[in-house]
Coordinates of C-alpha atoms and ligand atoms in Angstrom, one line a residue:
M1 CA 121.8 139.6 122.3
K2 CA 121.6 135.8 121.5
I3 CA 118.7 133.8 120.7
F4 CA 117.5 130.1 121.1
G5 CA 114.1 128.8 121.1
V6 CA 112.4 126.2 123.6
T7 CA 109.4 124.5 121.5
G8 CA 107.3 121.3 121.9
W9 CA 103.9 119.9 122.5
K10 CA 101.5 120.9 125.3
N11 CA 102.4 119.4 128.7
S12 CA 106.1 118.4 127.0
G13 CA 108.3 120.4 130.4
K14 CA 109.3 123.5 128.2
T15 CA 108.4 126.0 130.6
G16 CA 109.7 123.8 133.0
L17 CA 112.7 123.6 130.7
M18 CA 112.8 127.2 130.1
E19 CA 113.0 127.6 133.8
R20 CA 115.9 125.7 134.5
L21 CA 117.2 127.0 131.7
I22 CA 116.7 130.7 133.1
A23 CA 117.9 130.3 136.6
H24 CA 121.1 128.1 135.4
F25 CA 122.3 131.3 132.8
T26 CA 121.1 134.0 135.2
A27 CA 123.6 132.4 138.0
Q28 CA 126.1 132.8 136.0
G29 CA 125.5 136.5 136.0
L30 CA 124.1 136.6 132.6
R31 CA 121.1 138.7 131.6
V32 CA 118.3 136.9 130.3
S33 CA 114.9 137.7 128.7
T34 CA 112.4 135.3 127.7
L35 CA 109.4 135.8 125.1
K36 CA 106.4 133.4 124.5
H37 CA 104.0 133.0 122.1
T38 CA 100.9 132.1 123.4
H39 CA 97.1 131.2 122.4
H40 CA 95.1 134.8 121.5
G41 CA 92.4 133.7 124.0
V42 CA 95.2 133.7 127.1
D43 CA 95.3 136.7 129.0
L44 CA 97.0 138.0 131.9
E45 CA 94.4 139.3 134.5
K46 CA 91.5 137.8 136.0
P47 CA 88.3 140.1 134.5
G48 CA 87.3 142.9 137.2
T49 CA 91.3 143.9 138.0
D50 CA 91.6 148.1 137.1
T51 CA 94.1 147.4 134.0
H52 CA 91.6 144.9 132.6
R53 CA 89.0 147.6 133.4
H54 CA 90.8 149.8 131.8
R55 CA 91.4 147.6 128.5
V56 CA 87.7 146.8 127.9
A57 CA 86.9 150.6 128.0
G58 CA 89.0 150.9 125.2
A59 CA 92.7 151.9 126.1
Q60 CA 95.5 150.9 123.6
E61 CA 98.1 150.2 125.8
V62 CA 98.0 149.6 129.5
V63 CA 101.4 150.1 131.7
L64 CA 100.6 148.9 135.3
A65 CA 103.9 150.0 136.9
S66 CA 104.9 149.3 140.8
S67 CA 108.1 150.0 142.1
A68 CA 109.4 146.4 141.6
R69 CA 108.2 145.8 138.0
I70 CA 106.4 147.2 134.9
T71 CA 104.3 145.3 132.6
T72 CA 102.4 146.9 129.1
L73 CA 99.8 145.7 127.9
H74 CA 99.4 146.3 124.3
E75 CA 96.1 145.8 122.4
L76 CA 96.7 144.8 118.7
R77 CA 92.9 144.8 117.8
D78 CA 92.9 144.8 114.1
D79 CA 96.7 145.5 113.8
P80 CA 98.8 142.4 112.1
A81 CA 100.4 140.2 115.1
P82 CA 103.7 141.5 115.7
R83 CA 106.9 139.5 114.5
L84 CA 109.5 137.4 116.7
A85 CA 112.0 140.4 115.3
E86 CA 110.1 143.3 116.4
L87 CA 109.4 142.0 119.4
I88 CA 113.2 141.0 120.4
A89 CA 113.8 144.5 119.4
G90 CA 111.8 146.6 121.8
L91 CA 113.3 144.4 124.3
T92 CA 116.2 146.1 127.1
P93 CA 119.8 144.8 125.6
C94 CA 120.5 141.4 127.4
D95 CA 122.6 138.4 127.2
L96 CA 120.3 135.7 125.9
V97 CA 116.3 135.6 124.8
L98 CA 114.7 132.6 125.1
V99 CA 111.8 132.1 123.2
E100 CA 109.6 129.6 124.2
G101 CA 107.1 129.4 120.7
F102 CA 107.3 130.9 117.4
K103 CA 108.3 127.3 116.0
G104 CA 107.9 128.9 112.5
A105 CA 111.2 131.5 113.1
S106 CA 114.6 131.0 111.8
H107 CA 116.2 131.1 115.3
P108 CA 117.6 127.9 116.4
K109 CA 115.5 125.8 118.6
I110 CA 115.5 122.5 121.2
E111 CA 112.7 120.6 121.1
A112 CA 110.9 119.3 124.7
H113 CA 109.4 116.1 124.7
R114 CA 108.1 114.1 127.4
V115 CA 106.7 110.4 126.6
E116 CA 103.8 110.6 128.5
T117 CA 102.2 113.2 126.3
G118 CA 102.1 110.2 123.5
E119 CA 103.4 111.7 120.7
D120 CA 106.1 109.9 119.1
L121 CA 108.9 112.0 118.4
L122 CA 110.4 110.5 115.1
A123 CA 111.9 113.5 113.6
P124 CA 112.0 117.1 114.3
S125 CA 109.1 119.5 113.4
N126 CA 111.7 121.6 110.7
D127 CA 114.9 122.3 110.5
T128 CA 115.6 125.0 112.7
I129 CA 115.0 122.6 115.6
R130 CA 118.8 122.0 116.5
A131 CA 118.1 119.2 119.5
V132 CA 115.7 117.4 121.7
A133 CA 115.6 117.2 125.4
S134 CA 113.6 114.2 126.2
N135 CA 112.5 111.9 129.3
E136 CA 113.0 109.0 126.9
A137 CA 116.2 107.6 124.5
L138 CA 115.7 108.1 121.0
P139 CA 118.0 106.6 119.0
D140 CA 116.4 107.0 115.5
L141 CA 116.5 110.7 115.8
D142 CA 119.5 112.1 113.8
L143 CA 120.2 115.3 116.3
P144 CA 121.5 115.5 119.8
V145 CA 118.9 114.0 122.4
F146 CA 119.4 115.5 125.9
D147 CA 117.8 114.2 129.3
L148 CA 115.2 116.8 129.7
D149 CA 115.9 117.3 132.9
D150 CA 119.9 117.3 132.6
T151 CA 119.8 121.7 132.4
A152 CA 123.8 121.8 132.5
A153 CA 124.3 119.7 129.5
I154 CA 121.3 121.7 127.4
A155 CA 122.7 125.0 128.6
A156 CA 126.3 123.8 127.3
F157 CA 124.5 123.2 124.0
I158 CA 122.5 126.4 123.8
A159 CA 126.3 128.4 124.6
D160 CA 127.9 126.3 122.2
V161 CA 125.4 127.1 119.1
T162 CA 124.8 131.0 119.9
G163 CA 128.5 131.7 121.1
L164 CA 126.9 132.5 124.6
A165 CA 130.1 133.2 127.3
P166 CA 130.2 133.5 130.8
R167 CA 130.4 136.9 131.4
K168 CA 134.3 138.0 131.7
P169 CA 135.5 140.8 133.6
K170 CA 136.1 143.9 131.5
G171 CA 139.5 144.9 132.1
L172 CA 140.2 147.9 133.4
K173 CA 141.6 151.0 131.3
N174 CA 145.0 151.9 130.5
D175 CA 144.9 155.0 131.7
C176 CA 142.7 154.0 135.0
F177 CA 145.4 155.1 137.1
A178 CA 146.2 158.5 136.1
L179 CA 145.6 161.3 138.8
P180 CA 143.8 164.5 138.2
P181 CA 146.8 166.8 136.7
G182 CA 148.6 170.1 137.3
V183 CA 148.6 168.4 141.6
H184 CA 151.9 168.2 143.2
W185 CA 151.0 166.3 146.1
T186 CA 147.3 164.8 145.4
P187 CA 145.6 164.5 148.8
V188 CA 145.0 161.1 150.4
D189 CA 141.0 161.1 149.2
E190 CA 141.4 162.3 146.0
A191 CA 143.9 159.4 145.5
L192 CA 141.0 156.9 147.0
D193 CA 138.2 158.8 144.7
T194 CA 140.5 158.1 141.0
L195 CA 141.1 154.5 142.6
R196 CA 136.9 154.0 143.3
D197 CA 136.1 155.8 140.7
R198 CA 138.1 153.7 137.6
L199 CA 138.1 149.9 139.4
S200 CA 136.1 147.4 138.2
P201 CA 136.1 143.6 139.0
V202 CA 139.0 141.8 137.0
V203 CA 138.0 138.4 138.0
G204 CA 135.4 136.0 136.8
T205 CA 132.7 134.0 138.2
E206 CA 132.1 130.3 139.2
T207 CA 129.3 128.4 140.4
V208 CA 130.0 127.2 144.3
P209 CA 127.7 125.1 146.7
T210 CA 126.1 127.4 148.9
A211 CA 127.7 125.3 151.8
N212 CA 130.8 126.4 150.9
S213 CA 130.4 129.9 150.3
R214 CA 131.7 131.6 153.4
G215 CA 134.1 134.2 152.2
R216 CA 132.9 134.4 148.6
I217 CA 132.0 137.5 147.0
L218 CA 128.6 137.1 145.1
A219 CA 128.2 137.9 141.4
A220 CA 124.2 138.4 140.9
D221 CA 121.3 138.9 142.8
H222 CA 120.3 136.3 144.5
M223 CA 116.4 135.4 144.5
A224 CA 114.5 133.4 147.1
A225 CA 113.7 130.2 145.0
R226 CA 111.0 129.3 148.1
S227 CA 109.1 131.6 150.6
N228 CA 110.4 131.5 154.0
P229 CA 108.0 129.9 156.1
P230 CA 107.1 128.0 152.6
G231 CA 103.9 127.3 154.4
A232 CA 101.9 128.9 157.2
N233 CA 103.0 127.1 160.6
S234 CA 102.6 127.7 164.4
A235 CA 105.8 129.6 166.5
V236 CA 104.8 127.5 169.0
D237 CA 103.9 124.1 170.7
G238 CA 99.9 124.5 171.4
Y239 CA 96.4 124.0 170.1
A240 CA 95.1 125.3 166.9
F241 CA 91.9 126.5 165.8
A242 CA 90.4 129.0 163.9
Y243 CA 89.5 132.3 165.6
A244 CA 86.2 133.1 163.9
G245 CA 85.4 129.5 165.8
L246 CA 85.6 130.9 169.1
P247 CA 82.4 131.0 171.2
A248 CA 82.0 134.0 173.6
G249 CA 82.4 133.8 177.0
D250 CA 85.2 134.2 179.9
V251 CA 86.7 130.8 179.4
T252 CA 86.9 129.2 176.0
E253 CA 85.7 126.0 175.5
M254 CA 86.2 123.6 172.3
P255 CA 86.3 120.2 171.6
L256 CA 89.8 118.2 170.7
M257 CA 90.6 116.3 167.5
A258 CA 92.4 113.3 168.5
E259 CA 95.0 113.9 165.6
R260 CA 97.8 116.3 165.7
A261 CA 100.1 118.4 163.8
A262 CA 103.9 118.2 163.8
A263 CA 106.9 119.6 162.2
G264 CA 107.5 116.9 159.5
G265 CA 103.8 115.5 160.1
P266 CA 101.3 117.7 158.8
F267 CA 97.7 117.2 159.5
T268 CA 96.4 116.8 156.2
G269 CA 92.6 117.1 156.9
T270 CA 90.0 120.1 157.5
V271 CA 89.7 121.4 160.9
P272 CA 86.0 122.0 161.7
M273 CA 84.9 125.2 162.5
G274 CA 84.8 125.4 166.4
H275 CA 87.3 122.7 166.9
A276 CA 90.9 122.7 168.3
I277 CA 94.1 120.6 166.8
R278 CA 97.0 120.0 169.3
I279 CA 99.8 121.7 167.2
L280 CA 103.6 121.6 167.9
T281 CA 106.3 124.1 166.8
G282 CA 107.2 124.6 162.9
A283 CA 103.8 122.1 161.9
L284 CA 102.2 123.9 159.3
L285 CA 99.0 124.9 160.2
P286 CA 96.0 122.5 158.9
D287 CA 93.3 123.7 156.6
G288 CA 91.2 125.3 158.9
V289 CA 92.6 127.3 161.2
D290 CA 94.7 130.3 162.2
T291 CA 95.3 130.8 165.5
V292 CA 97.3 128.6 168.4
V293 CA 97.1 129.3 171.6
L294 CA 100.6 128.2 174.2
Q295 CA 100.3 124.5 175.3
E296 CA 100.8 126.7 178.9
D297 CA 98.0 128.7 179.2
V298 CA 95.5 125.8 178.7
Q299 CA 93.9 123.1 180.5
V300 CA 92.3 119.9 178.1
D301 CA 90.8 117.7 179.8
G302 CA 89.9 114.3 178.0
Q303 CA 88.3 115.7 174.8
T304 CA 88.2 119.3 175.8
L305 CA 90.4 122.2 175.6
R306 CA 89.9 125.1 177.9
F307 CA 91.0 128.0 177.9
P308 CA 91.0 131.8 179.0
A309 CA 89.5 134.7 176.6
G310 CA 91.6 137.3 174.9
V311 CA 93.8 135.1 172.8
K312 CA 94.4 137.2 169.8
P313 CA 93.3 136.5 166.0
G314 CA 95.9 135.3 164.4
A315 CA 98.2 134.7 167.4
N316 CA 101.4 132.7 167.2
A317 CA 100.9 131.7 163.9
R318 CA 103.8 132.1 161.7
A319 CA 102.0 133.6 157.5
A320 CA 104.1 131.8 154.8
G321 CA 106.1 133.9 153.4
E322 CA 106.8 136.8 156.5
D323 CA 110.4 136.5 156.7
V324 CA 111.3 136.4 152.9
E325 CA 109.1 136.1 150.0
A326 CA 109.5 133.6 146.9
G327 CA 111.2 136.3 144.1
K328 CA 112.4 138.6 146.3
L329 CA 116.1 139.9 146.7
A330 CA 117.8 137.7 149.0
L331 CA 121.7 139.2 149.0
P332 CA 122.6 141.8 146.3
A333 CA 125.9 141.1 144.2
G334 CA 128.7 142.3 146.1
H335 CA 127.5 140.8 149.1
K336 CA 130.3 138.6 150.7
M337 CA 129.1 135.6 151.9
R338 CA 129.2 134.8 156.2
A339 CA 127.8 132.1 158.3
P340 CA 124.5 133.4 158.8
D341 CA 124.2 134.6 154.6
V342 CA 125.2 130.3 154.1
A343 CA 121.9 130.0 156.5
L344 CA 119.6 132.1 154.7
L345 CA 120.0 131.2 151.1
S346 CA 119.9 127.6 152.5
A347 CA 116.5 128.2 153.6
L348 CA 115.7 130.0 150.4
G349 CA 116.2 127.0 148.8
L350 CA 119.4 127.8 146.8
P351 CA 121.8 124.9 146.4
D352 CA 124.6 126.7 144.5
V353 CA 125.4 130.8 144.5
Q354 CA 127.2 132.5 141.6
A355 CA 130.6 134.1 143.0
F356 CA 133.4 135.8 142.0
K357 CA 136.7 133.6 141.7
P358 CA 138.7 134.3 144.4
L359 CA 141.1 137.2 143.6
R360 CA 144.6 136.1 143.1
V361 CA 147.0 138.7 144.3
G362 CA 150.7 138.1 143.6
V363 CA 153.5 139.5 145.6
L364 CA 156.9 140.2 144.5
S365 CA 159.8 141.5 146.7
T366 CA 162.5 143.7 144.7
G367 CA 166.2 144.8 146.2
D368 CA 169.5 142.9 145.9
E369 CA 169.4 144.0 150.2
L370 CA 167.4 141.5 150.6
A371 CA 167.6 137.5 151.8
E372 CA 165.5 134.7 153.4
P373 CA 164.9 135.6 156.9
G374 CA 167.5 133.8 158.6
T375 CA 169.7 132.5 155.7
T376 CA 172.7 134.9 156.1
T377 CA 174.3 136.6 158.7
D378 CA 175.9 139.4 156.4
T379 CA 174.8 142.8 158.0
A380 CA 174.4 144.2 154.6
R381 CA 171.5 142.2 154.2
T382 CA 168.1 143.0 155.1
Y383 CA 165.4 140.0 155.8
D384 CA 162.9 140.1 153.4
A385 CA 159.4 141.0 155.8
N386 CA 156.7 142.5 153.3
R387 CA 156.6 139.5 151.2
P388 CA 155.3 137.6 154.2
M389 CA 153.4 140.3 155.5
L390 CA 151.7 141.0 152.2
L391 CA 150.7 137.3 151.6
S392 CA 149.4 137.2 155.0
L393 CA 147.3 140.1 154.6
A394 CA 145.7 139.0 151.2
E395 CA 144.9 135.9 152.6
G396 CA 143.0 137.6 155.7
W397 CA 141.0 139.2 153.4
G398 CA 139.8 136.3 151.6
Y399 CA 142.1 136.3 148.7
T400 CA 143.8 133.9 147.2
P401 CA 147.9 134.5 148.1
I402 CA 150.6 134.2 145.5
D403 CA 154.1 133.9 146.8
L404 CA 156.2 135.8 143.0
G405 CA 159.5 135.5 145.0
H406 CA 161.9 138.3 145.4
V407 CA 164.0 139.4 142.7
A408 CA 167.2 140.9 142.8
D409 CA 167.5 145.1 140.8
D410 CA 167.7 144.0 137.3
R411 CA 165.8 145.2 134.9
D412 CA 165.6 141.7 132.5
A413 CA 165.1 139.3 135.6
L414 CA 162.1 141.6 137.0
R415 CA 160.7 141.8 133.4
A416 CA 160.8 138.0 133.3
A417 CA 158.9 138.2 137.1
F418 CA 156.2 140.2 135.6
D419 CA 155.7 138.3 132.9
T420 CA 155.4 135.4 134.8
A421 CA 153.2 137.4 137.5
A422 CA 150.5 138.4 134.9
T423 CA 149.7 135.2 133.8
Q424 CA 149.3 133.9 137.8
A425 CA 147.7 136.9 139.6
D426 CA 144.5 139.0 139.0
V427 CA 146.7 141.9 140.9
I428 CA 150.1 142.5 141.7
L429 CA 152.1 143.6 144.4
T430 CA 155.4 144.5 144.7
S431 CA 157.4 146.4 147.5
G432 CA 160.6 148.3 147.0
G433 CA 162.3 150.5 144.0
A434 CA 159.2 151.9 143.5
S435 CA 160.3 156.3 143.7
A436 CA 162.1 157.7 141.0
G437 CA 165.7 156.9 141.9
D438 CA 168.8 155.1 139.8
E439 CA 167.9 152.0 141.7
D440 CA 164.2 152.2 141.3
H441 CA 163.9 149.5 138.8
V442 CA 160.5 148.5 139.2
S443 CA 159.4 151.9 138.8
A444 CA 161.9 152.3 134.8
L445 CA 160.1 149.0 134.0
L446 CA 157.0 150.0 134.2
K447 CA 157.0 153.0 133.1
E448 CA 158.4 151.4 130.0
T449 CA 154.6 149.9 129.9
G450 CA 153.4 153.4 129.1
S451 CA 150.6 153.0 131.8
L452 CA 152.8 153.9 135.0
H453 CA 151.4 156.3 137.1
H454 CA 153.5 157.9 140.1
W455 CA 151.4 159.0 142.9
R456 CA 153.1 161.1 145.1
I457 CA 150.0 161.5 147.4
A458 CA 150.7 163.7 150.5
I459 CA 150.3 161.1 153.1
K460 CA 152.8 159.8 156.0
P461 CA 154.3 157.2 155.8
G462 CA 154.9 156.4 152.3
R463 CA 156.9 157.6 149.3
P464 CA 155.1 157.5 145.9
L465 CA 153.2 154.8 144.9
A466 CA 153.4 153.2 141.5
L467 CA 150.6 152.3 139.9
A468 CA 150.8 150.5 136.8
Q469 CA 149.4 147.6 134.2
W470 CA 151.4 144.8 133.1
N471 CA 150.1 142.8 130.2
G472 CA 146.3 144.2 131.6
T473 CA 147.2 143.3 135.4
P474 CA 146.9 145.8 137.5
V475 CA 150.3 146.4 139.6
F476 CA 150.2 148.3 142.9
G477 CA 154.0 149.6 143.4
L478 CA 154.7 149.9 146.9
P479 CA 157.5 151.6 149.0
G480 CA 159.6 149.2 150.7
N481 CA 160.0 150.6 153.8
P482 CA 157.6 148.2 155.7
V483 CA 155.6 150.6 157.8
A484 CA 155.3 152.6 154.8
A485 CA 154.2 149.2 152.9
L486 CA 151.7 148.4 155.1
V487 CA 150.1 152.1 155.5
T488 CA 149.7 152.6 151.8
T489 CA 148.7 149.1 151.2
L490 CA 146.0 149.6 154.2
I491 CA 144.8 152.9 153.1
F492 CA 144.7 152.1 149.1
A493 CA 145.4 148.2 148.5
R494 CA 142.3 147.2 151.0
P495 CA 139.3 149.1 149.1
A496 CA 140.6 148.7 145.8
F497 CA 141.3 145.1 145.9
S498 CA 137.6 144.7 147.1
V499 CA 136.6 146.0 144.3
L500 CA 138.9 144.1 141.9
A501 CA 137.4 141.4 143.6
G502 CA 133.5 142.1 142.7
G503 CA 133.0 143.7 146.2
P504 CA 131.8 147.0 147.4
W505 CA 134.6 149.9 148.0
L506 CA 135.7 149.4 151.4
A507 CA 135.6 153.3 153.1
S508 CA 137.8 153.1 156.5
A509 CA 134.8 155.2 158.7
G510 CA 137.5 154.9 162.3
T511 CA 136.2 155.7 165.3
M512 CA 136.5 158.7 167.4
L513 CA 139.0 158.3 170.9
P514 CA 140.6 160.2 173.3
A515 CA 144.3 160.7 172.6
A516 CA 146.5 159.5 175.4
F517 CA 149.5 161.7 173.8
T518 CA 150.5 164.7 172.7
K519 CA 151.8 166.0 169.3
S520 CA 151.6 169.3 166.8
K521 CA 151.4 167.7 163.5
K522 CA 152.0 170.1 160.7
A523 CA 149.5 171.0 157.5
G524 CA 150.4 169.3 154.1
R525 CA 150.1 165.3 154.5
R526 CA 147.6 163.2 156.2
E527 CA 149.4 161.1 158.7
Y528 CA 149.4 157.6 160.0
L529 CA 150.8 156.7 163.3
R530 CA 151.0 153.3 165.0
A531 CA 148.7 152.9 167.5
R532 CA 146.5 151.1 170.0
L533 CA 144.0 151.6 173.1
N534 CA 145.2 151.2 176.6
E535 CA 142.6 150.5 179.1
D536 CA 141.4 154.0 179.6
G537 CA 140.0 153.7 175.9
R538 CA 142.1 156.2 174.8
V539 CA 144.8 155.7 172.4
E540 CA 148.4 156.0 172.4
A541 CA 151.0 156.2 169.7
F542 CA 153.9 154.4 168.9
K543 CA 157.1 155.8 170.7
S544 CA 158.8 156.4 168.1
E545 CA 157.7 157.1 164.3
G546 CA 160.8 156.6 162.4
S547 CA 159.9 154.6 159.6
G548 CA 162.5 151.6 160.1
R549 CA 160.8 150.8 163.5
I550 CA 158.9 147.3 162.2
S551 CA 158.3 146.3 166.3
G552 CA 155.9 149.4 166.3
L553 CA 153.4 147.7 163.7
S554 CA 153.7 144.9 165.8
W555 CA 153.2 146.4 168.8
A556 CA 150.0 148.4 167.2
T557 CA 146.3 147.4 167.5
G558 CA 145.5 150.0 164.9
L559 CA 146.4 153.1 163.3
V560 CA 145.5 156.8 163.9
E561 CA 144.4 158.7 160.9
L562 CA 145.5 162.8 161.6
P563 CA 143.5 165.1 159.1
D564 CA 145.2 166.7 156.0
G565 CA 145.3 169.9 157.5
A566 CA 147.0 171.0 161.0
M567 CA 146.1 169.6 164.3
D568 CA 147.7 170.1 168.0
I569 CA 146.7 167.1 169.6
A570 CA 147.2 166.7 174.0
P571 CA 145.7 164.0 176.1
G572 CA 142.2 163.8 175.7
T573 CA 141.5 165.2 172.1
P574 CA 139.4 163.3 170.4
V575 CA 141.2 161.5 167.0
R576 CA 140.4 159.1 164.5
F577 CA 141.7 155.6 165.3
L578 CA 141.3 153.0 162.9
S579 CA 141.4 149.6 165.0
Y580 CA 143.5 146.7 163.2
D581 CA 140.3 144.6 162.9
S582 CA 138.4 147.2 161.0
L583 CA 141.4 147.1 158.9
G584 CA 140.8 143.1 158.3
I585 CA 144.0 142.7 160.1
T586 CA 143.2 139.8 162.9
Ligands
LIG601 P1 163.2 151.1 148.4 O1 161.9 151.2 148.3 O2 163.6 149.8 147.4 O3 164.0 152.1 148.5 O4 163.5 150.4 149.9 C1 163.5 151.3 151.5 C2 163.3 150.2 152.4 O5 163.1 149.3 152.6 C3 165.3 150.0 152.1 O6 165.7 150.2 153.5 C4 165.4 148.5 152.1 O7 166.2 147.9 152.3 C5 163.3 148.2 152.6 N1 162.9 147.1 152.4 C6 162.6 147.3 150.7 N2 162.2 145.9 150.6 C7 162.0 145.3 151.6 C8 161.5 144.0 152.1 N3 160.8 143.1 151.4 N4 161.1 143.6 153.9 C9 162.0 144.5 154.4 N5 162.5 145.5 154.0 C10 162.5 146.0 152.6
LIG602 MG1 165.2 148.7 147.0

């Protein structure tokens, strides 16, 4: 835990500075706690509250707990005042403790100074003061002087002095891809559980303007900076009054004030009891009113308002914070920002978000036979289809695609490619050469790292996957066959990448729909068929299960997932359909 202090005279702006620093550091994903020294007479509670009564009655320690927070009040009575070190030792571990006051303690501090307080700052009050934050220039001071409002610069200074670093990803364990031992063919669900349990975010964090945050994954919980709505206001165009001042009778008659309250043009006076005021949608409710009657329901006759009885107390009035209260969780860490979320955080006064940096997905193709599409007429060559497909998938999922090119089946060239890849990408996808055969150079090379795990998964299509880390960067070695490469990417890489990027694990639930095909499936492997919905809402399977048939991938609008066990399918049998849409393919 790093410790840094803020001191200053009364009204020097130290609490405002504390507040801005806390917001700044927590937005970087750091856990911040505070400790404040105060006068012995200062009390947390109003007399008469339950905890106050417990204390006055003689309780030594009073704990007030709710589902949101815990407060402990410890009465010292004749015990000595605690020292800062003891108080810090009692905190839950965090990244930074900001201390307000405790001027005499030895931790480094910044002194807040405001010219309006009339205190001249000629010299810092002691040598633990390492800088000054002031609203005037202090050229004679032999210390760094920051503008009191320049939170970013002050925070950078604190980080520098304390050695506080923004939260870095932990990195993956070397054996993170080890599957349970002794299983010959690992079931898909077990392989998925392994990934879900072992992976964690591998990307750093950064501050992003909320307006540009669509698609970004939040790196910290984001709390409402203010309530929505910030003040009580009218939900309609109408007339506002105090419900308690309504006269009795079938028809209400009230004197109408000459002024009006509009959105952005509030009425700042008080509406007298028994009077009404013209109010427009979104206008703050003026003092003295709590209820609004719709303009369609009234008659206005000069300065008199008339409407039938029966208006409910508080009608058409929105309470401050009725949508979201200041300080409440607006969006949690791991949430991926969408346009409506941008609206929410903007409304709640958050101009910036703390987001994970976009995951950089490097894609490498391997194989002597591969050529760029259209560059040769040699029928011994295969056009590289996987690399553009995988790069497109990564981009469609909101990641940064990194084209790592194509490498021939040559161990040294491949090694060089991995070396570069590990510096440019956060995760590497290779296709081809992932089995354990003679020409499977990707496998052979990854084996040298000692982190390779060949995944023999009970899945069709999809030969073994090679999972490893190259210089700490995770590598997903996919089969070369484009059908198998796509299926294994969708089933394994998609949920895994979401976690690596700071988001949630993505389970693909699919939808049960009637089949429009017949198939007798054997027990043993989970099968994925290229499929699409026909006009009757039934699921058609592609005419051939041949794994070389790339046209079926494009023909399809999704995959049918058949369970590990045997299954007889006839037209009408419910089957699980995973639409391309639900897999993030658009
Ligand atoms: P491999 O996994 O290297 O044995 O390759 C299996 C099959 O997939 C072979 O027919 C390869 O030619 C083919 N293949 C490998 N990589 C690609 C690629 N990037 N694009 C299209 N086909 C590929
Ligand atoms: Mg190959």
